mmCIF file of C-alpha atoms in Angstrom:
data_model
loop_
_atom_site.group_PDB
_atom_site.id
_atom_site.type_symbol
_atom_site.label_atom_id
_atom_site.label_comp_id
_atom_site.label_asym_id
_atom_site.label_seq_id
_atom_site.Cartn_x
_atom_site.Cartn_y
_atom_site.Cartn_z
ATOM 1 C CA MET A 94 66.760 -157.062 21.622
ATOM 2 C CA ASN A 95 68.044 -155.488 25.153
ATOM 3 C CA ILE A 96 65.707 -154.703 27.585
ATOM 4 C CA HIS A 97 68.042 -151.748 28.836
ATOM 5 C CA ASP A 98 67.098 -149.810 24.364
ATOM 6 C CA LEU A 99 63.617 -150.771 25.231
ATOM 7 C CA GLU A 100 63.073 -149.206 28.996
ATOM 8 C CA ALA A 101 64.829 -145.695 27.714
ATOM 9 C CA PHE A 102 62.384 -145.530 23.766
ATOM 10 C CA VAL A 103 59.349 -145.770 26.707
ATOM 11 C CA ALA A 104 61.094 -143.470 28.996
ATOM 12 C CA VAL A 105 62.084 -140.700 26.413
ATOM 13 C CA VAL A 106 58.318 -141.256 24.554
ATOM 14 C CA GLU A 107 56.490 -140.574 27.646
ATOM 15 C CA THR A 108 58.953 -137.583 29.181
ATOM 16 C CA GLY A 109 59.334 -135.979 25.813
ATOM 17 C CA SER A 110 62.632 -135.310 25.894
ATOM 18 C CA ILE A 111 66.513 -137.092 26.259
ATOM 19 C CA VAL A 112 66.742 -134.966 30.100
ATOM 20 C CA GLY A 113 63.603 -136.249 30.892
ATOM 21 C CA ALA A 114 64.496 -140.407 30.417
ATOM 22 C CA SER A 115 67.544 -139.468 31.748
ATOM 23 C CA ALA A 116 66.559 -138.434 35.631
ATOM 24 C CA LYS A 117 63.883 -141.916 35.167
ATOM 25 C CA LEU A 118 66.388 -143.659 34.303
ATOM 26 C CA ASN A 119 69.094 -142.595 36.543
ATOM 27 C CA LEU A 120 71.703 -142.397 33.129
ATOM 28 C CA THR A 121 73.289 -139.839 31.589
ATOM 29 C CA GLN A 122 72.134 -138.189 28.760
ATOM 30 C CA PRO A 123 74.168 -139.612 25.961
ATOM 31 C CA GLY A 124 73.740 -142.971 27.381
ATOM 32 C CA VAL A 125 70.080 -142.367 26.653
ATOM 33 C CA THR A 126 70.733 -141.351 23.373
ATOM 34 C CA ARG A 127 72.853 -143.986 23.198
ATOM 35 C CA ARG A 128 70.254 -146.676 23.715
ATOM 36 C CA ILE A 129 67.686 -145.179 21.504
ATOM 37 C CA GLN A 130 70.071 -145.885 19.073
ATOM 38 C CA ASN A 131 70.897 -149.160 19.509
ATOM 39 C CA LEU A 132 66.572 -150.258 19.055
ATOM 40 C CA GLU A 133 66.569 -148.106 15.783
ATOM 41 C CA GLU A 134 69.202 -149.437 14.428
ATOM 42 C CA ARG A 135 68.347 -153.358 15.416
ATOM 43 C CA LEU A 136 64.599 -152.282 14.403
ATOM 44 C CA ALA A 137 66.409 -150.375 10.804
ATOM 45 C CA THR A 138 64.247 -147.121 11.528
ATOM 46 C CA PRO A 139 63.539 -143.776 13.102
ATOM 47 C CA LEU A 140 61.464 -144.208 16.416
ATOM 48 C CA LEU A 141 61.576 -140.460 17.568
ATOM 49 C CA ASP A 142 60.764 -137.018 15.309
ATOM 50 C CA ARG A 143 64.384 -135.374 16.335
ATOM 51 C CA GLN A 144 62.739 -131.811 15.054
ATOM 52 C CA SER A 145 59.499 -131.921 17.386
ATOM 53 C CA LYS A 146 60.089 -130.255 20.865
ATOM 54 C CA PRO A 147 58.589 -132.745 22.839
ATOM 55 C CA LEU A 148 60.358 -135.360 21.576
ATOM 56 C CA LYS A 149 57.550 -137.514 19.607
ATOM 57 C CA PRO A 150 57.696 -141.295 17.847
ATOM 58 C CA THR A 151 56.583 -141.539 14.666
ATOM 59 C CA ALA A 152 54.264 -143.333 12.907
ATOM 60 C CA SER A 153 56.791 -146.797 13.375
ATOM 61 C CA GLY A 154 57.978 -145.475 16.732
ATOM 62 C CA ARG A 155 54.439 -145.559 18.287
ATOM 63 C CA GLU A 156 53.611 -148.692 16.711
ATOM 64 C CA ALA A 157 57.135 -149.575 19.041
ATOM 65 C CA TYR A 158 56.047 -147.299 21.282
ATOM 66 C CA GLU A 159 52.467 -150.120 22.254
ATOM 67 C CA HIS A 160 54.675 -153.311 21.680
ATOM 68 C CA GLY A 161 57.589 -151.624 24.257
ATOM 69 C CA ARG A 162 55.699 -150.845 26.896
ATOM 70 C CA ARG A 163 53.591 -154.320 26.500
ATOM 71 C CA VAL A 164 56.904 -155.877 26.631
ATOM 72 C CA LEU A 165 58.255 -154.455 29.754
ATOM 73 C CA ARG A 166 54.311 -154.253 31.573
ATOM 74 C CA SER A 167 54.859 -158.372 31.063
ATOM 75 C CA LEU A 168 58.576 -158.273 33.286
ATOM 76 C CA GLU A 169 57.138 -156.628 35.286
ATOM 77 C CA ASP A 170 53.789 -158.912 35.906
ATOM 78 C CA LEU A 171 56.885 -161.894 35.663
ATOM 79 C CA LYS A 172 58.747 -160.327 38.876
ATOM 80 C CA ALA A 173 55.738 -160.175 40.397
ATOM 81 C CA GLY A 174 54.481 -163.531 39.811
ATOM 82 C CA VAL A 175 57.485 -165.280 41.520
ATOM 83 C CA SER A 176 58.310 -162.950 44.144
ATOM 84 C CA PRO A 177 57.885 -164.183 47.479
ATOM 85 C CA ALA A 178 53.646 -164.973 48.372
ATOM 86 C CA GLY A 179 52.877 -163.548 45.188
ATOM 87 C CA GLU A 180 53.008 -160.481 46.276
ATOM 88 C CA VAL A 181 52.414 -156.652 43.975
ATOM 89 C CA ARG A 182 55.605 -154.858 44.337
ATOM 90 C CA GLY A 183 57.160 -151.597 41.937
ATOM 91 C CA GLU A 184 55.165 -148.077 41.901
ATOM 92 C CA PHE A 185 51.693 -148.027 41.165
ATOM 93 C CA ARG A 186 51.413 -144.163 40.012
ATOM 94 C CA LEU A 187 47.765 -142.930 40.737
ATOM 95 C CA GLY A 188 46.225 -139.958 39.788
ATOM 96 C CA ILE A 189 43.687 -138.006 41.664
ATOM 97 C CA MET A 190 40.937 -135.009 40.270
ATOM 98 C CA PRO A 191 41.233 -132.781 43.469
ATOM 99 C CA TYR A 192 37.570 -133.251 44.057
ATOM 100 C CA LEU A 193 38.113 -136.391 44.645
ATOM 101 C CA SER A 194 41.214 -136.283 46.431
ATOM 102 C CA THR A 195 39.933 -135.787 50.232
ATOM 103 C CA SER A 196 37.719 -139.505 49.819
ATOM 104 C CA ALA A 197 40.378 -141.354 47.450
ATOM 105 C CA LEU A 198 43.180 -140.181 50.144
ATOM 106 C CA SER A 199 41.345 -141.473 53.252
ATOM 107 C CA GLU A 200 39.399 -144.800 53.259
ATOM 108 C CA PRO A 201 40.632 -146.139 50.085
ATOM 109 C CA LEU A 202 44.278 -145.841 49.528
ATOM 110 C CA ASP A 203 44.221 -147.168 54.028
ATOM 111 C CA SER A 204 42.386 -150.215 52.010
ATOM 112 C CA LEU A 205 45.144 -150.690 49.050
ATOM 113 C CA ARG A 206 48.082 -149.798 51.914
ATOM 114 C CA ALA A 207 46.841 -152.844 54.018
ATOM 115 C CA ALA A 208 46.443 -154.823 50.924
ATOM 116 C CA PHE A 209 49.795 -154.335 49.460
ATOM 117 C CA PRO A 210 52.223 -152.823 51.412
ATOM 118 C CA GLN A 211 55.259 -153.767 49.078
ATOM 119 C CA LEU A 212 53.236 -150.849 46.672
ATOM 120 C CA THR A 213 54.934 -147.724 46.224
ATOM 121 C CA LEU A 214 52.307 -145.266 45.502
ATOM 122 C CA LYS A 215 52.795 -142.264 43.793
ATOM 123 C CA ILE A 216 49.807 -139.782 43.631
ATOM 124 C CA THR A 217 49.877 -136.748 41.482
ATOM 125 C CA SER A 218 46.546 -134.526 41.631
ATOM 126 C CA SER A 219 45.809 -132.581 38.704
ATOM 127 C CA LEU A 220 42.113 -131.529 36.386
ATOM 128 C CA SER A 221 40.922 -134.233 35.462
ATOM 129 C CA PRO A 222 41.640 -133.395 31.467
ATOM 130 C CA ARG A 223 45.184 -133.406 32.419
ATOM 131 C CA LEU A 224 44.970 -136.555 33.732
ATOM 132 C CA VAL A 225 43.296 -138.505 31.006
ATOM 133 C CA GLU A 226 46.040 -137.218 29.126
ATOM 134 C CA GLN A 227 48.360 -138.497 31.180
ATOM 135 C CA VAL A 228 47.175 -142.334 31.360
ATOM 136 C CA LEU A 229 46.670 -142.533 27.420
ATOM 137 C CA ARG A 230 50.514 -141.390 27.841
ATOM 138 C CA SER A 231 51.203 -144.264 30.455
ATOM 139 C CA GLU A 232 52.907 -141.547 32.343
ATOM 140 C CA ILE A 233 50.061 -142.554 34.590
ATOM 141 C CA ASP A 234 48.851 -146.160 35.759
ATOM 142 C CA ALA A 235 45.590 -145.515 36.668
ATOM 143 C CA VAL A 236 43.626 -141.778 37.734
ATOM 144 C CA ALA A 237 40.452 -141.317 39.637
ATOM 145 C CA VAL A 238 38.177 -138.312 37.298
ATOM 146 C CA CYS A 239 35.073 -136.621 36.352
ATOM 147 C CA LEU A 240 33.958 -135.997 33.358
ATOM 148 C CA ALA A 241 30.679 -134.065 32.104
ATOM 149 C CA GLU A 242 27.654 -135.958 32.034
ATOM 150 C CA GLY A 243 27.413 -137.662 28.367
ATOM 151 C CA VAL A 244 31.132 -137.549 28.039
ATOM 152 C CA ALA A 245 33.150 -140.175 27.759
ATOM 153 C CA PRO A 246 36.620 -141.608 28.449
ATOM 154 C CA PRO A 247 38.504 -141.859 25.438
ATOM 155 C CA PRO A 248 38.106 -145.810 23.540
ATOM 156 C CA GLU A 249 41.553 -146.675 24.351
ATOM 157 C CA LEU A 250 41.264 -146.922 28.521
ATOM 158 C CA ALA A 251 39.546 -149.250 30.279
ATOM 159 C CA GLY A 252 36.831 -147.875 32.570
ATOM 160 C CA ASP A 253 35.319 -147.570 36.030
ATOM 161 C CA ASP A 254 31.470 -145.552 36.226
ATOM 162 C CA LEU A 255 31.593 -145.067 40.027
ATOM 163 C CA GLY A 256 28.310 -142.963 39.231
ATOM 164 C CA VAL A 257 26.931 -139.146 39.773
ATOM 165 C CA GLN A 258 28.703 -137.198 41.737
ATOM 166 C CA ALA A 259 26.506 -133.780 42.086
ATOM 167 C CA VAL A 260 26.368 -130.888 43.872
ATOM 168 C CA LEU A 261 24.629 -127.341 46.052
ATOM 169 C CA LEU A 262 24.620 -123.869 44.320
ATOM 170 C CA VAL A 263 25.393 -121.060 47.180
ATOM 171 C CA ALA A 264 25.549 -117.655 46.627
ATOM 172 C CA ALA A 265 25.716 -114.597 49.827
ATOM 173 C CA PRO A 266 22.284 -113.782 50.299
ATOM 174 C CA GLY A 267 23.495 -109.766 48.892
ATOM 175 C CA LEU A 268 23.444 -110.851 45.866
ATOM 176 C CA GLY A 269 20.050 -110.812 45.174
ATOM 177 C CA VAL A 270 19.850 -114.066 43.412
ATOM 178 C CA PRO A 271 15.921 -114.791 43.257
ATOM 179 C CA LYS A 272 14.477 -117.718 45.311
ATOM 180 C CA PRO A 273 13.184 -119.991 43.114
ATOM 181 C CA ALA A 274 15.757 -118.972 40.527
ATOM 182 C CA LYS A 275 15.959 -119.558 36.977
ATOM 183 C CA LEU A 276 18.137 -120.542 33.774
ATOM 184 C CA ASN A 277 18.111 -117.634 32.811
ATOM 185 C CA ASP A 278 17.705 -115.551 36.336
ATOM 186 C CA LEU A 279 21.402 -117.366 36.943
ATOM 187 C CA ALA A 280 22.722 -116.191 33.407
ATOM 188 C CA ARG A 281 22.933 -111.764 34.724
ATOM 189 C CA TYR A 282 25.253 -113.229 38.013
ATOM 190 C CA PRO A 283 28.906 -114.307 37.680
ATOM 191 C CA TRP A 284 30.388 -117.761 38.826
ATOM 192 C CA VAL A 285 32.907 -118.352 41.019
ATOM 193 C CA LEU A 286 35.014 -121.276 39.924
ATOM 194 C CA ASN A 287 37.940 -123.439 39.264
ATOM 195 C CA GLU A 288 40.105 -122.811 36.043
ATOM 196 C CA THR A 289 38.970 -124.448 32.949
ATOM 197 C CA GLY A 290 38.984 -128.327 33.007
ATOM 198 C CA CYS A 291 36.747 -128.655 35.699
ATOM 199 C CA GLY A 292 33.766 -131.404 35.070
ATOM 200 C CA PHE A 293 31.641 -129.531 36.568
ATOM 201 C CA ARG A 294 32.510 -126.290 35.112
ATOM 202 C CA ALA A 295 32.217 -127.777 32.030
ATOM 203 C CA PHE A 296 28.493 -129.052 32.624
ATOM 204 C CA ILE A 297 27.797 -125.319 33.441
ATOM 205 C CA ARG A 298 28.380 -123.769 30.795
ATOM 206 C CA HIS A 299 27.797 -126.543 28.743
ATOM 207 C CA ARG A 300 24.012 -126.074 29.857
ATOM 208 C CA PHE A 301 24.189 -122.499 29.412
ATOM 209 C CA GLU A 302 24.768 -122.443 26.093
ATOM 210 C CA VAL A 303 22.609 -124.920 24.994
ATOM 211 C CA ALA A 304 20.012 -122.671 26.338
ATOM 212 C CA ARG A 305 21.766 -119.820 24.175
ATOM 213 C CA LEU A 306 22.530 -118.026 27.735
ATOM 214 C CA PRO A 307 25.281 -116.139 28.561
ATOM 215 C CA PHE A 308 27.590 -117.458 30.802
ATOM 216 C CA HIS A 309 30.368 -114.899 32.796
ATOM 217 C CA VAL A 310 32.716 -116.242 35.274
ATOM 218 C CA GLY A 311 33.626 -113.984 37.120
ATOM 219 C CA VAL A 312 36.214 -115.348 39.628
ATOM 220 C CA GLU A 313 38.521 -118.542 38.357
ATOM 221 C CA ALA A 314 40.337 -119.730 41.325
ATOM 222 C CA GLN A 315 42.397 -122.601 42.590
ATOM 223 C CA GLY A 316 41.155 -124.124 46.097
ATOM 224 C CA ALA A 317 37.901 -124.633 47.466
ATOM 225 C CA ASP A 318 39.189 -122.300 50.479
ATOM 226 C CA LEU A 319 39.030 -119.557 48.394
ATOM 227 C CA ARG A 320 36.265 -119.465 46.200
ATOM 228 C CA MET A 321 34.187 -120.352 49.356
ATOM 229 C CA SER A 322 35.325 -117.000 51.088
ATOM 230 C CA LEU A 323 35.548 -115.559 47.773
ATOM 231 C CA VAL A 324 31.330 -116.198 47.001
ATOM 232 C CA ALA A 325 30.571 -115.660 51.032
ATOM 233 C CA ARG A 326 32.058 -112.006 49.956
ATOM 234 C CA GLY A 327 29.565 -111.664 46.664
ATOM 235 C CA HIS A 328 31.598 -112.527 43.625
ATOM 236 C CA GLY A 329 29.214 -114.309 41.973
ATOM 237 C CA ILE A 330 27.434 -117.929 42.235
ATOM 238 C CA GLY A 331 29.720 -121.055 43.603
ATOM 239 C CA VAL A 332 29.378 -124.686 43.644
ATOM 240 C CA VAL A 333 29.887 -127.328 46.738
ATOM 241 C CA THR A 334 29.088 -130.230 47.995
ATOM 242 C CA PRO A 335 26.382 -131.060 50.601
ATOM 243 C CA GLY A 336 28.918 -132.454 52.538
ATOM 244 C CA ALA A 337 31.720 -129.765 52.080
ATOM 245 C CA LEU A 338 28.965 -126.861 53.066
ATOM 246 C CA SER A 339 27.472 -128.114 55.969
ATOM 247 C CA GLY A 340 31.595 -128.224 56.888
ATOM 248 C CA SER A 341 32.760 -124.780 55.585
ATOM 249 C CA GLN A 342 33.477 -122.045 57.722
ATOM 250 C CA TRP A 343 31.559 -119.801 55.474
ATOM 251 C CA ARG A 344 28.117 -121.782 55.547
ATOM 252 C CA ASP A 345 27.105 -119.496 57.598
ATOM 253 C CA ALA A 346 27.573 -116.431 54.961
ATOM 254 C CA VAL A 347 25.720 -118.401 51.999
ATOM 255 C CA GLU A 348 22.912 -119.422 51.115
ATOM 256 C CA VAL A 349 21.296 -122.298 48.330
ATOM 257 C CA VAL A 350 19.902 -120.885 45.184
ATOM 258 C CA ASP A 351 17.130 -123.206 43.798
ATOM 259 C CA CYS A 352 16.991 -123.774 40.324
ATOM 260 C CA PRO A 353 15.125 -126.153 39.790
ATOM 261 C CA GLY A 354 15.615 -128.379 36.619
ATOM 262 C CA PHE A 355 18.468 -127.792 37.088
ATOM 263 C CA LYS A 356 21.352 -130.077 39.106
ATOM 264 C CA PRO A 357 24.990 -129.651 37.995
ATOM 265 C CA GLN A 358 26.470 -133.092 38.807
ATOM 266 C CA VAL A 359 29.693 -135.251 36.575
ATOM 267 C CA ARG A 360 30.438 -139.067 36.588
ATOM 268 C CA CYS A 361 33.028 -139.932 38.473
ATOM 269 C CA TRP A 362 35.213 -142.594 36.261
ATOM 270 C CA LEU A 363 38.347 -144.481 37.063
ATOM 271 C CA LEU A 364 40.554 -145.091 34.561
ATOM 272 C CA HIS A 365 43.766 -146.809 33.211
ATOM 273 C CA ARG A 366 45.246 -148.758 30.194
ATOM 274 C CA PRO A 367 44.702 -152.534 29.496
ATOM 275 C CA PRO A 368 46.126 -155.269 30.140
ATOM 276 C CA ALA A 369 46.189 -153.981 33.992
ATOM 277 C CA GLY A 370 48.754 -156.791 34.191
ATOM 278 C CA ARG A 371 50.721 -156.924 37.801
ATOM 279 C CA LEU A 372 48.395 -153.815 39.477
ATOM 280 C CA ALA A 373 45.060 -155.819 38.319
ATOM 281 C CA ARG A 374 44.548 -156.107 42.249
ATOM 282 C CA PRO A 375 44.879 -153.087 43.472
ATOM 283 C CA ILE A 376 43.693 -151.397 40.659
ATOM 284 C CA ALA A 377 40.714 -153.247 41.590
ATOM 285 C CA VAL A 378 41.061 -152.933 45.649
ATOM 286 C CA PHE A 379 40.996 -148.906 45.008
ATOM 287 C CA ARG A 380 38.171 -149.212 42.463
ATOM 288 C CA ASP A 381 36.050 -150.950 45.453
ATOM 289 C CA ALA A 382 37.136 -148.644 48.246
ATOM 290 C CA LEU A 383 36.350 -145.535 46.389
ATOM 291 C CA ALA A 384 33.241 -146.816 44.934
ATOM 292 C CA GLU A 385 32.065 -147.015 48.605
ATOM 293 C CA ALA A 386 33.795 -144.258 50.117
ATOM 294 C CA LEU A 387 32.059 -141.690 46.972
ATOM 295 C CA LYS A 388 28.249 -143.469 48.677
ATOM 296 C CA GLY A 389 28.639 -140.512 52.333
ATOM 297 C CA PRO A 390 29.449 -137.234 52.268
ATOM 298 C CA MET A 391 31.553 -135.833 49.998
ATOM 299 C CA PRO A 392 34.931 -133.377 50.883
ATOM 300 C CA LEU A 393 34.764 -129.531 50.192
ATOM 301 C CA MET A 394 36.465 -129.298 46.937
ATOM 302 C CA SER A 395 40.106 -128.408 46.306
#
């Protein structure tokens, strides 16, 4: 079996198209197509459903993909094992959700670069659901995400629990939120939150649904500073970390909302598809450094 044919097939599955695979492998589209056909002839079965868009593997193709990525990972491990001084080389594709980005891209990133200088880091930022989908499809090697408390990562992934992260509720004084407030008081006000997929938004919505209370997002906005400015101008209740509030230019224009018994929080995870292979040590170094960083004040959420 030709390894290049296998690489082309894995690339098509992970990118969802011949075009994407050709760009990833720096091959012509006919070249990628030919390699897929070679592999299908060798295995005597169709591997791709060519009627679907994006391209998806058939049942046999899914099985071939799982075995194929393990074969390619083993080859990468072999190359790393025989490299001078056992240095870990190649790419490490790391996904980080915006809430963790500043913490993850400071000391943990420095630790990773210092320990593995020959490793090329490719960093992606997105909301947790999208990152989980990407690591499941092997588009990313590992992801740092936040999931609503009680939500477990997919069983196909290996995960390290990095602990619970909490936030404060804030609002402009002129909004008139009671002090202290009850959950049904909060249901009378709009919220200023990140887009759907944010772990804190999912947590808050769930609590309101359980209590059979209305939950209205008045403004959905990306960008932490923008959301804080909207909260300061009285557009709704927002969420912010304690460390972020103390460092925000809007800190004097908002006040903390005290709602006993309602403390929004999520659980942070570092997830990857097993086996980690040559990336086992880089993942461990990043995990330990991120866990340490999360013990301190968190930055403003992006």
